[in-house]
PDB file of C-alpha atoms in Angstrom:
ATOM      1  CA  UNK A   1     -60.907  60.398  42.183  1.00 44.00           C
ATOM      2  CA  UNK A   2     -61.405  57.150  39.953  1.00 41.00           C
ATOM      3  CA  UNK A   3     -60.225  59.100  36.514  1.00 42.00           C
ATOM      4  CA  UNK A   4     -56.855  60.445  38.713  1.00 44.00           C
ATOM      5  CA  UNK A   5     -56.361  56.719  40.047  1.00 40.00           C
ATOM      6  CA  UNK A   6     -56.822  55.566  36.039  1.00 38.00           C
ATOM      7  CA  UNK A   7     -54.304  58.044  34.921  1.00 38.00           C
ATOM      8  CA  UNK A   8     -51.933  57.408  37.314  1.00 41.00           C
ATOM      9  CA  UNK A   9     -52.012  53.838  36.349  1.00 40.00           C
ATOM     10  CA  UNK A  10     -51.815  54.537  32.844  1.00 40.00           C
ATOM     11  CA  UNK A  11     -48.732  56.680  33.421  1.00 37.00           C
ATOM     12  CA  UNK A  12     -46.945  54.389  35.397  1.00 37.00           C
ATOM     13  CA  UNK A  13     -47.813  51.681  32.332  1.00 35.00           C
ATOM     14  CA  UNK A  14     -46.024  54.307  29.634  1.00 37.00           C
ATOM     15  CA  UNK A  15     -43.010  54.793  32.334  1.00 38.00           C
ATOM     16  CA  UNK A  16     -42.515  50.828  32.845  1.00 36.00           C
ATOM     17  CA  UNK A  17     -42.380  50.639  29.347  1.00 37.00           C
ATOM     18  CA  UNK A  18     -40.147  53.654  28.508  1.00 40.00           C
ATOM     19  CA  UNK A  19     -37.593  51.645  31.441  1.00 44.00           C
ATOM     20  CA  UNK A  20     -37.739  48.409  30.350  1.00 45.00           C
ATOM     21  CA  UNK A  21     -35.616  46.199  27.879  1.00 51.00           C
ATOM     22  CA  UNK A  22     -36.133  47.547  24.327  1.00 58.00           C
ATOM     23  CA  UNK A  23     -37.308  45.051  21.659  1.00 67.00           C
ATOM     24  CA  UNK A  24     -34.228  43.925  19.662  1.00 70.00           C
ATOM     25  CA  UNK A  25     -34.508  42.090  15.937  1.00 72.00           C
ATOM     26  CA  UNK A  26     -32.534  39.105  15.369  1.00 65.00           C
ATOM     27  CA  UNK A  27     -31.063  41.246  12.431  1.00 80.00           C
ATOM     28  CA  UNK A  28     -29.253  43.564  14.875  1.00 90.00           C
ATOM     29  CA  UNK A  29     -25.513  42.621  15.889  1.00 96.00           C
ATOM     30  CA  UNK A  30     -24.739  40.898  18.842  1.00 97.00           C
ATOM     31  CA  UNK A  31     -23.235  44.249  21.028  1.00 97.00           C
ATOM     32  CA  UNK A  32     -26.685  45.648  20.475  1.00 96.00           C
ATOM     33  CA  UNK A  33     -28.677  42.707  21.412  1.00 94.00           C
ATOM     34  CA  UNK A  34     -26.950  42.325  24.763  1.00 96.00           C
ATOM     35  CA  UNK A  35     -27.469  45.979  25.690  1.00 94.00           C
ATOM     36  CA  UNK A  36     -30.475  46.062  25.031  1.00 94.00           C
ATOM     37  CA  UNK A  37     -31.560  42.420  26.931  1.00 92.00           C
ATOM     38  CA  UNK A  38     -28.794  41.922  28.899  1.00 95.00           C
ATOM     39  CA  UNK A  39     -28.997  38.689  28.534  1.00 96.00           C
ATOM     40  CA  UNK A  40     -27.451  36.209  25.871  1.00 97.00           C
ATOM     41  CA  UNK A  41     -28.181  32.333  25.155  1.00 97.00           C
ATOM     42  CA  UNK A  42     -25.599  30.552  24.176  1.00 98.00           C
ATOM     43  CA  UNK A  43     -24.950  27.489  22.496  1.00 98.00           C
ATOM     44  CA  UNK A  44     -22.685  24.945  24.031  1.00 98.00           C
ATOM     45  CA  UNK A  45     -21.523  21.195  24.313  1.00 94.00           C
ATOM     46  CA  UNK A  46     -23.348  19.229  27.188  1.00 94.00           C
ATOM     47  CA  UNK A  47     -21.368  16.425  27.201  1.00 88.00           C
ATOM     48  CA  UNK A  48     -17.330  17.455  26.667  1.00 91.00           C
ATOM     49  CA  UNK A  49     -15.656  16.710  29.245  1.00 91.00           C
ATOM     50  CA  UNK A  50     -12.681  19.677  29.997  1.00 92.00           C
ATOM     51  CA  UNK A  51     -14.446  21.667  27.543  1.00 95.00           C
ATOM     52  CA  UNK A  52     -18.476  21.973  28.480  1.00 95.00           C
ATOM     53  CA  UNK A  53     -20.124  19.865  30.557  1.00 93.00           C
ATOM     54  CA  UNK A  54     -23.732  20.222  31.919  1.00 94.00           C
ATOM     55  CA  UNK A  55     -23.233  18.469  34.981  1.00 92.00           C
ATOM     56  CA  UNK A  56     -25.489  15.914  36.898  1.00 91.00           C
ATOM     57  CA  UNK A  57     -26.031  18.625  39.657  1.00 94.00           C
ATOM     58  CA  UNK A  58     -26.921  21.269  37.307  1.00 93.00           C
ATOM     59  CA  UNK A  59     -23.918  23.265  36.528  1.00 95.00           C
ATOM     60  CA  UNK A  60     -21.958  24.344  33.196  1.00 97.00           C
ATOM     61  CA  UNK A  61     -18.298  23.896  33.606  1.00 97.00           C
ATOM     62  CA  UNK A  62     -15.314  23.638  31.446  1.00 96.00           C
ATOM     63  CA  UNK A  63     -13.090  25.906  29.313  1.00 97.00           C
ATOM     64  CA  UNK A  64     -15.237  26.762  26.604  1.00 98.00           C
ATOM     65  CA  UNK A  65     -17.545  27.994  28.992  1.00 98.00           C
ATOM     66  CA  UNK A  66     -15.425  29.866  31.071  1.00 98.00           C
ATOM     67  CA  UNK A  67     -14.687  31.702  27.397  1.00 98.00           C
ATOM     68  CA  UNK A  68     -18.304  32.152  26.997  1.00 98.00           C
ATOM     69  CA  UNK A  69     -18.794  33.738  30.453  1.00 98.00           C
ATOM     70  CA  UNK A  70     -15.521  36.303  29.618  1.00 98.00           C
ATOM     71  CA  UNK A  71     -16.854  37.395  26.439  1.00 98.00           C
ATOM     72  CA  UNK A  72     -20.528  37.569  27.651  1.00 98.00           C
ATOM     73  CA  UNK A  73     -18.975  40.009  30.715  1.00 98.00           C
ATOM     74  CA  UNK A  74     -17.087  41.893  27.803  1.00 98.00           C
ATOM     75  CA  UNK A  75     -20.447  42.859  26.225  1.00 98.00           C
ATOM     76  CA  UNK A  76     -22.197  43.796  29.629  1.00 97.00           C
ATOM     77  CA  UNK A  77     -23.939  40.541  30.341  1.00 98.00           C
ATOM     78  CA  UNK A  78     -23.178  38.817  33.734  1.00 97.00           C
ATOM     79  CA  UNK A  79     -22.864  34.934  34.253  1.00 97.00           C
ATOM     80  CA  UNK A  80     -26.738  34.619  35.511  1.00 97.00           C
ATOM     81  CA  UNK A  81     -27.724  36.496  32.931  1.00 98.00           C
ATOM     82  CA  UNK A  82     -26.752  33.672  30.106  1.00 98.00           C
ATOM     83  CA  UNK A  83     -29.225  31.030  28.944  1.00 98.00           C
ATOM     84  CA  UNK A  84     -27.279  28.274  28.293  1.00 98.00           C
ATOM     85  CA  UNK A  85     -28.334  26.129  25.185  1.00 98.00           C
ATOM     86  CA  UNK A  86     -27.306  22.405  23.676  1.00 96.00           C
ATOM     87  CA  UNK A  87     -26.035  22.595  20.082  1.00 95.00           C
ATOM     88  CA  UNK A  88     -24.474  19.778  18.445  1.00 89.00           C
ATOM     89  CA  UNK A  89     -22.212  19.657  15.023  1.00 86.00           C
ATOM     90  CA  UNK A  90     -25.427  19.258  13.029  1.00 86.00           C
ATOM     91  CA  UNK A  91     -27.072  21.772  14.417  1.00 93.00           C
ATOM     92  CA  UNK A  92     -24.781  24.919  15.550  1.00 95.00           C
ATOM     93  CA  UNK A  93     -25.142  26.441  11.429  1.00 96.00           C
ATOM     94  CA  UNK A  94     -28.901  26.219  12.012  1.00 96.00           C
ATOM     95  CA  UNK A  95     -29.014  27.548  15.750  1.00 97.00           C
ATOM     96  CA  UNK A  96     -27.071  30.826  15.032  1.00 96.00           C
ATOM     97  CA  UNK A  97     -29.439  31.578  11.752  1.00 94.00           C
ATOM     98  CA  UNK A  98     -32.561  30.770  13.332  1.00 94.00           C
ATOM     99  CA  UNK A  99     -31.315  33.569  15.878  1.00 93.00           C
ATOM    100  CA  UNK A 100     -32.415  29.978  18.526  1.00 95.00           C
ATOM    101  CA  UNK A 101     -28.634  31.328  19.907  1.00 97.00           C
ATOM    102  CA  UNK A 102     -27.159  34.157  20.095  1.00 97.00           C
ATOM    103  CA  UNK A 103     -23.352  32.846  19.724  1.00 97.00           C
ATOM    104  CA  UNK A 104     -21.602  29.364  19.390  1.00 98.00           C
ATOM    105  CA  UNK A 105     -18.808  28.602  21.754  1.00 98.00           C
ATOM    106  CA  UNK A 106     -18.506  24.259  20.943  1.00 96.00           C
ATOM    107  CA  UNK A 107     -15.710  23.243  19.481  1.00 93.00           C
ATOM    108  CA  UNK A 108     -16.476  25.229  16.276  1.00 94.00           C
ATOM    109  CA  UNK A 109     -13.500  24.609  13.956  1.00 92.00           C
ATOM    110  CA  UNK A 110     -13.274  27.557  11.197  1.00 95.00           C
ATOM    111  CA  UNK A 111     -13.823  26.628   7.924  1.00 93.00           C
ATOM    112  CA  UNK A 112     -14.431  28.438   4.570  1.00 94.00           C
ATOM    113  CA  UNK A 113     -17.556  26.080   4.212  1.00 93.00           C
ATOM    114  CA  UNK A 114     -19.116  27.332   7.504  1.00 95.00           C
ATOM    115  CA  UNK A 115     -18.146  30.900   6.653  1.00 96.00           C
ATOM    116  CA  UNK A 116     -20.382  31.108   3.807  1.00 96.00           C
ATOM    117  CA  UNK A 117     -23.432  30.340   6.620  1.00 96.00           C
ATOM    118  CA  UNK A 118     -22.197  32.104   9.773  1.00 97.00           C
ATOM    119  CA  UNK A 119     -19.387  34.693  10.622  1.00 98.00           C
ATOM    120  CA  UNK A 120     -16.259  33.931  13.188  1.00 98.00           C
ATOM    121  CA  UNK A 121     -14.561  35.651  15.564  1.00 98.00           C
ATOM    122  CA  UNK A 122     -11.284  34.412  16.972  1.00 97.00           C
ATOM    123  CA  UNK A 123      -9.464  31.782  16.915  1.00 98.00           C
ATOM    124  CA  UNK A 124      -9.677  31.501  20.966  1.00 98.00           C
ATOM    125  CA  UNK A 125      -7.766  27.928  20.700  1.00 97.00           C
ATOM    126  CA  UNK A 126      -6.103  25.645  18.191  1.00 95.00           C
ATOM    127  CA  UNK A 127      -5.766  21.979  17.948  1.00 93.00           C
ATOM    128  CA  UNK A 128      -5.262  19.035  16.003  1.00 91.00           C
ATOM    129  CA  UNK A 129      -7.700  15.964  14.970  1.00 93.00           C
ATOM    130  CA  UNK A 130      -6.348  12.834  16.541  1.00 94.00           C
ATOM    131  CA  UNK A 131      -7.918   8.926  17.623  1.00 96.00           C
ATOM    132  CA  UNK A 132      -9.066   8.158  20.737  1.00 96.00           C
ATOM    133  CA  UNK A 133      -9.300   3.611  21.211  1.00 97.00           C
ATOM    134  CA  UNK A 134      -9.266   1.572  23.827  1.00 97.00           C
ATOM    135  CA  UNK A 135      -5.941   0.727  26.067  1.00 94.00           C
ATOM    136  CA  UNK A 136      -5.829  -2.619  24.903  1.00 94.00           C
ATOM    137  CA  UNK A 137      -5.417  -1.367  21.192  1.00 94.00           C
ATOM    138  CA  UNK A 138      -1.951  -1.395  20.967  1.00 90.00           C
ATOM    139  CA  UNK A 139      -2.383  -2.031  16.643  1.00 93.00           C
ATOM    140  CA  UNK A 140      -3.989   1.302  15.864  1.00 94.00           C
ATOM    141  CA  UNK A 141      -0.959   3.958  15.724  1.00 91.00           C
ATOM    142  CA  UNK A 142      -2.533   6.375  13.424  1.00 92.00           C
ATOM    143  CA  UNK A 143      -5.283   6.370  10.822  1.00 94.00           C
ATOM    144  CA  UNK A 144      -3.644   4.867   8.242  1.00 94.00           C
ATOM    145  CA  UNK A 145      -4.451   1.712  10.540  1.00 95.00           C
ATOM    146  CA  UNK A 146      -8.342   1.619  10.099  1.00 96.00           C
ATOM    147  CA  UNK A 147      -8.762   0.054   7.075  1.00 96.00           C
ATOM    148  CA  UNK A 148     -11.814  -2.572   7.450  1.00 96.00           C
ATOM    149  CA  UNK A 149     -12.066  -1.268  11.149  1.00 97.00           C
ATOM    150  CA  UNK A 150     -15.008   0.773  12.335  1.00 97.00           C
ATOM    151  CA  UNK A 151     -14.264   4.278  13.223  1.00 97.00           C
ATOM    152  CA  UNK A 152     -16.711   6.925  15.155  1.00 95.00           C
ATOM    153  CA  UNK A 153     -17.597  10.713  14.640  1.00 91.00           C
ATOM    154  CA  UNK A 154     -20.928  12.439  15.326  1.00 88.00           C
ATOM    155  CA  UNK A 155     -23.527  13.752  13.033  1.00 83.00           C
ATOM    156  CA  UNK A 156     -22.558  16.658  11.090  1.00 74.00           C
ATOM    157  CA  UNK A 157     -18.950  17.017  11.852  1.00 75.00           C
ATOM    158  CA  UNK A 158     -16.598  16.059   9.506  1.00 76.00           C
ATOM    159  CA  UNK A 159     -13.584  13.963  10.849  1.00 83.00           C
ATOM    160  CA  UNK A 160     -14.281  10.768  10.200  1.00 86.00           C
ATOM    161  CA  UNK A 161     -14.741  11.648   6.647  1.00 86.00           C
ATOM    162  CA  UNK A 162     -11.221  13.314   6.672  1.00 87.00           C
ATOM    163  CA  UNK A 163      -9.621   9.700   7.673  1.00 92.00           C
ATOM    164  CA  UNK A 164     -12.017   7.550   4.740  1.00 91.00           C
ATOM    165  CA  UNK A 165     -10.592  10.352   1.810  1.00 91.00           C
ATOM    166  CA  UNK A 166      -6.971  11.240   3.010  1.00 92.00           C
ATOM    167  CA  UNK A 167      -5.834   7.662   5.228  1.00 94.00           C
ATOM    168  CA  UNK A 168      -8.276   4.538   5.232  1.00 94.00           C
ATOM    169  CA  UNK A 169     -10.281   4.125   2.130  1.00 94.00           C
ATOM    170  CA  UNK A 170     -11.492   1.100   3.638  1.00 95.00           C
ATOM    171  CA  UNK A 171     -12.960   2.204   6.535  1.00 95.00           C
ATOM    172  CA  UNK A 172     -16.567   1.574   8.206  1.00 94.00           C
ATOM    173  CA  UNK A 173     -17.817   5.037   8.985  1.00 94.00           C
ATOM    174  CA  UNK A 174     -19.985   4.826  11.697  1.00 94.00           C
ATOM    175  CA  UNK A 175     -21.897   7.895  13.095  1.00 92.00           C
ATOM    176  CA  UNK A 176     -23.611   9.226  16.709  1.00 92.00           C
ATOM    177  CA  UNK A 177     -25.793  12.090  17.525  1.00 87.00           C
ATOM    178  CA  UNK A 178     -23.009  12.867  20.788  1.00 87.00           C
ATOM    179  CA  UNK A 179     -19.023  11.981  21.328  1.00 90.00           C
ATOM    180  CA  UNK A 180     -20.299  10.301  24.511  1.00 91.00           C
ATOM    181  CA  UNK A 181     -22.290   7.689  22.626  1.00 94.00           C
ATOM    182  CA  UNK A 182     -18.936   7.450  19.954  1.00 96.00           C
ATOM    183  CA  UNK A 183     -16.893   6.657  23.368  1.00 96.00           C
ATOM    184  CA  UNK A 184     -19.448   4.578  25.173  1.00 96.00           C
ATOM    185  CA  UNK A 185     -19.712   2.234  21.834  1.00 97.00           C
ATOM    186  CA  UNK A 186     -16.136   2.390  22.195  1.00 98.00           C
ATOM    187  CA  UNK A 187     -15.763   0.828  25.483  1.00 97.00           C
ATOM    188  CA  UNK A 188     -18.631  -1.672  24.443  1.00 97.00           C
ATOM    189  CA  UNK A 189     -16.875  -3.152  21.774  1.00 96.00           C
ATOM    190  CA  UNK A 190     -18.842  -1.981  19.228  1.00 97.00           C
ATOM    191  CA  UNK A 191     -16.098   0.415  17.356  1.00 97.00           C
ATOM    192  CA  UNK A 192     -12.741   0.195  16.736  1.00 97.00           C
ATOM    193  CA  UNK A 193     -11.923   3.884  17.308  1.00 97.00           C
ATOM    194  CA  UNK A 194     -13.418   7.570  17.480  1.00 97.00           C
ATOM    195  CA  UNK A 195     -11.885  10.152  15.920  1.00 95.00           C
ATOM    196  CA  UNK A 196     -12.400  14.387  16.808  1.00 91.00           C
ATOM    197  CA  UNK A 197     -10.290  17.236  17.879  1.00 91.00           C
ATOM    198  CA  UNK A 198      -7.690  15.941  20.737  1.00 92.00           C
ATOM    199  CA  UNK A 199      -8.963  18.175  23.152  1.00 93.00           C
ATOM    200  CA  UNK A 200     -11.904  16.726  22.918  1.00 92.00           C
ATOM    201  CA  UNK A 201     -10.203  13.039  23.227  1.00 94.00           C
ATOM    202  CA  UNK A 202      -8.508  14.193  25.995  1.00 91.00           C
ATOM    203  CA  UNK A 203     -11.286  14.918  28.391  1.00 90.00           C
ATOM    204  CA  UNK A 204     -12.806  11.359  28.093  1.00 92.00           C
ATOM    205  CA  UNK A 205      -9.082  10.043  28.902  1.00 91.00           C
ATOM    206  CA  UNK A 206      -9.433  12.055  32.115  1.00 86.00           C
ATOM    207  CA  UNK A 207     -12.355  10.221  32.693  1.00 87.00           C
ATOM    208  CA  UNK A 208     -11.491   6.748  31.909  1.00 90.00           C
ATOM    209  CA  UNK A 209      -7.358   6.578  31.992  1.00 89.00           C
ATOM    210  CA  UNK A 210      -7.366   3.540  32.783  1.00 92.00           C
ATOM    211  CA  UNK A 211      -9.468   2.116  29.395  1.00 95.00           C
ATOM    212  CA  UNK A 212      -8.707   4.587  26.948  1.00 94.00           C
ATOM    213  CA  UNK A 213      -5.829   6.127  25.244  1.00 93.00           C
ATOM    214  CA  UNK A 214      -5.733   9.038  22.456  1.00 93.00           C
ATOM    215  CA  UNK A 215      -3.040   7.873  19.739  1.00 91.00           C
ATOM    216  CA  UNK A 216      -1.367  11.065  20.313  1.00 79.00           C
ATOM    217  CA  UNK A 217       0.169  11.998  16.336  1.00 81.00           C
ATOM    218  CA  UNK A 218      -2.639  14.584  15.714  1.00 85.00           C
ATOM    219  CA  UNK A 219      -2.639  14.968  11.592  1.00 86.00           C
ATOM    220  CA  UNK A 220      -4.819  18.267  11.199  1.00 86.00           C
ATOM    221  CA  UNK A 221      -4.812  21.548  12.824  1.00 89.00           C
ATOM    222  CA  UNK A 222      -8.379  23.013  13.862  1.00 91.00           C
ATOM    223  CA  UNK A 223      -8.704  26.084  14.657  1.00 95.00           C
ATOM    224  CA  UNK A 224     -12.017  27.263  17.065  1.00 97.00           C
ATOM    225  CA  UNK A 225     -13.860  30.389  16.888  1.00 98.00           C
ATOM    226  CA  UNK A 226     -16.802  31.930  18.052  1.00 98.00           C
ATOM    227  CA  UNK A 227     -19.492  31.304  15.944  1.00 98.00           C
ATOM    228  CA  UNK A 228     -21.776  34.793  15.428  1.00 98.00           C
ATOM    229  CA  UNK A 229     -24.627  35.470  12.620  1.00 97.00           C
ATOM    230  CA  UNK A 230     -23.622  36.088   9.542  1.00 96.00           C
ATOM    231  CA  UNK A 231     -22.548  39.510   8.530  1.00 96.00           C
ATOM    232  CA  UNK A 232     -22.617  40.410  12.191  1.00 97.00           C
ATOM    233  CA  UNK A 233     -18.901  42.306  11.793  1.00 97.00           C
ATOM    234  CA  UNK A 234     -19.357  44.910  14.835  1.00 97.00           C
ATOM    235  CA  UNK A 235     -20.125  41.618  16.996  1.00 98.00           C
ATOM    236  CA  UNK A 236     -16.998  39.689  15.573  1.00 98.00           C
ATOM    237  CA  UNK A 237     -15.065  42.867  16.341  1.00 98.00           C
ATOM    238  CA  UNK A 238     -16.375  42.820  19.588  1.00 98.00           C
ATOM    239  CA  UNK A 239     -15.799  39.208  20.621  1.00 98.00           C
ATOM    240  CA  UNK A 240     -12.342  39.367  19.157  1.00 98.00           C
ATOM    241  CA  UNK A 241     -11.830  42.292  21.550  1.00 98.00           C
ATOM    242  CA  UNK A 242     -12.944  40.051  24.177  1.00 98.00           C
ATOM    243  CA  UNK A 243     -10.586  37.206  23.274  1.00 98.00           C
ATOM    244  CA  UNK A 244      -7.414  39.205  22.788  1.00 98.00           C
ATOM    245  CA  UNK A 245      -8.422  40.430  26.720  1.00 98.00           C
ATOM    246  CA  UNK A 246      -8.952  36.798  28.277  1.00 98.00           C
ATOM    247  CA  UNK A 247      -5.907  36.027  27.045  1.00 98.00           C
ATOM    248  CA  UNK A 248      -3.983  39.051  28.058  1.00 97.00           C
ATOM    249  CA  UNK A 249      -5.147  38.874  31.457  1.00 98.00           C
ATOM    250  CA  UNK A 250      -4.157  35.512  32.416  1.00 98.00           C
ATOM    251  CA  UNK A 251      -7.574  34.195  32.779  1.00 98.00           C
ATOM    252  CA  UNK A 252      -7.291  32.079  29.049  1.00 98.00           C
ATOM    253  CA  UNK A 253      -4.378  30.337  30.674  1.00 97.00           C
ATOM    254  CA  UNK A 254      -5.495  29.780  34.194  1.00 97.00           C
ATOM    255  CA  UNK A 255      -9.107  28.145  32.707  1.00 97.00           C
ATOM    256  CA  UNK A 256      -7.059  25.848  30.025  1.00 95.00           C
ATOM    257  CA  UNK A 257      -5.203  25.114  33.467  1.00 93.00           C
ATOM    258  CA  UNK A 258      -7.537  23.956  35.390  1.00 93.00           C
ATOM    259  CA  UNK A 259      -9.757  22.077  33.218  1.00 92.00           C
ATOM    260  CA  UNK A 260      -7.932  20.939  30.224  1.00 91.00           C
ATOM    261  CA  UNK A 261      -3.860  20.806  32.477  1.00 88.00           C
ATOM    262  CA  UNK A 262      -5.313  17.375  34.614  1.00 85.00           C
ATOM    263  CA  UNK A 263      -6.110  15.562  30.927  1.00 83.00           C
ATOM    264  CA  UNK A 264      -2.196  15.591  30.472  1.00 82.00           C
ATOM    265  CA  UNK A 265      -3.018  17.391  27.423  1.00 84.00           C
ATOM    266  CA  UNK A 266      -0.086  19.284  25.913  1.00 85.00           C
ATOM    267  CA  UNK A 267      -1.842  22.710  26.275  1.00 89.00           C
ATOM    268  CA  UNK A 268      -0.808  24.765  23.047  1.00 91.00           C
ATOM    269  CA  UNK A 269       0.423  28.551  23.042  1.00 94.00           C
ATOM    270  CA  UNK A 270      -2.552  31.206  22.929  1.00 96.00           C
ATOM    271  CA  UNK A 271      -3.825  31.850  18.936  1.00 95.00           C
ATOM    272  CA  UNK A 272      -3.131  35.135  17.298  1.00 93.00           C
ATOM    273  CA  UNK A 273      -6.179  36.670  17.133  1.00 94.00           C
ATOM    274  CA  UNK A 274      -5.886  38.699  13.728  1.00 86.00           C
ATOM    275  CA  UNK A 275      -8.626  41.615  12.501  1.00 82.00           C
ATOM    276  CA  UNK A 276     -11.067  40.375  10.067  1.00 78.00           C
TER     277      UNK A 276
END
């Protein structure tokens, strides 16, 4: 009786394993590494307001991650299925090739610099860079203003650097890990401006209309995508798939609605998103 009870065991071992998840390399595309898990982590904002949020009772809200959640359904992955991850500017490149993510939805402007690291699908949403300053700072109109003033960014983005080569010259450069230190400097006293996407501005005005202000004459156009590993073109194929359907459906607008619409954020027209 003891060898039958030992086989059994053993056969039920070999059948468990046969059933379960199969081992996936962080070579193989995205589409296969969600069937295969499902389950994706993904790498997010904490602390952008409108956009992603971890909030103080736990939950992930906002409009990239409402994008995140569509294209994680898309490739068979439900919402409690995700592992939501921080990434920040100076960390998303290194993230997505350390496979420590699986995809970037953050902000994530396309560039030909960050192509040559990582691959994109979309865009999923297009803005502009703009200023956000206090109320009170009715003598900074644009950035040609900021000369010997002190203006914010975070790590590893590129902005602020935008305004010292192409506006201000003179400009003090001053840089934070997070947006929400750039802003709460901002309301300290300590800076003289912070400058990112508007979108991203404009969720911090939600917050705090009554102390802060975005300039509102926007002098670059951004345009974010998905971030994916590089190479990865059946995964890019498949987000853009994903994209094109959020935004067919209605369910692009009605998130951009709801948590971008109470900013008073002119909400732009949906991106063309284009085969790669």
């Amino acid at each position: 009786m003891r060898w039958r009870t030992l086989l059994g065991s053993a056969l039920l071992l070999v059948t468990a394993s046969a059933c379960g998840p199969r081992a996936v390399s962080p070579t193989d595309s995205l589409v296969t590494r969600a069937s295969a898990s499902d389950h994706l982590t993904i790498g997010i904002r904490f602390d952008a307001p409108g956009l992603s949020e971890h909030t103080v009772d736990g939950r992930f809200v906002g409009f990239d991650v409402d994008v995140a959640t569509f294209v994680a359904s898309e490739l068979g992955v439900s919402a409690k299925d995700i592992t939501w991850r921080e990434t920040t500017s100076a960390t998303r490149e290194t993230d997505l090739t350390s496979g420590t993510v699986d995809l970037v939805v953050a902000t994530y402007s396309i560039t030909d610099k960050r192509k040559q690291q990582v691959s994109f699908a979309g865009p999923y949403f297009t803005t502009g860079q703009d200023l956000l300053v206090r109320r009170t700072s009715a003598d900074i109109a644009g950035p040609e203003a900021l000369n010997g003033r002190r203006l914010c960014s975070v790590t590893g983005s590129t902005p602020a650097q935008q305004v010292k080569d192409k506006f201000a010259q003179a400009v003090q450069l001053v840089e934070y890990p997070r947006y929400s230190d750039c802003v709460t400097a901002l309301l300290a006293g300590q800076i003289d401006a912070v400058t990112t996407d508007a979108v991203i501005l404009a969720g911090y005005v939600a917050r705090d209309p009554e102390l802060l202000k975005i300039v509102g004459k926007p002098f670059s156009k951004e345009n974010y995508g998905i971030g994916l590993r590089k190479g990865d073109t059946q995964g890019v194929a498949a987000v853009d798939d994903a994209i094109r359907k959020m935004i067919s459906s209605g369910e692009w607008l009605r998130s951009l609605n709801a948590n971008i619409g109470p900013s008073g954020h002119q909400l732009p027209p949906p991106p063309e998103v284009t085969p790669k």
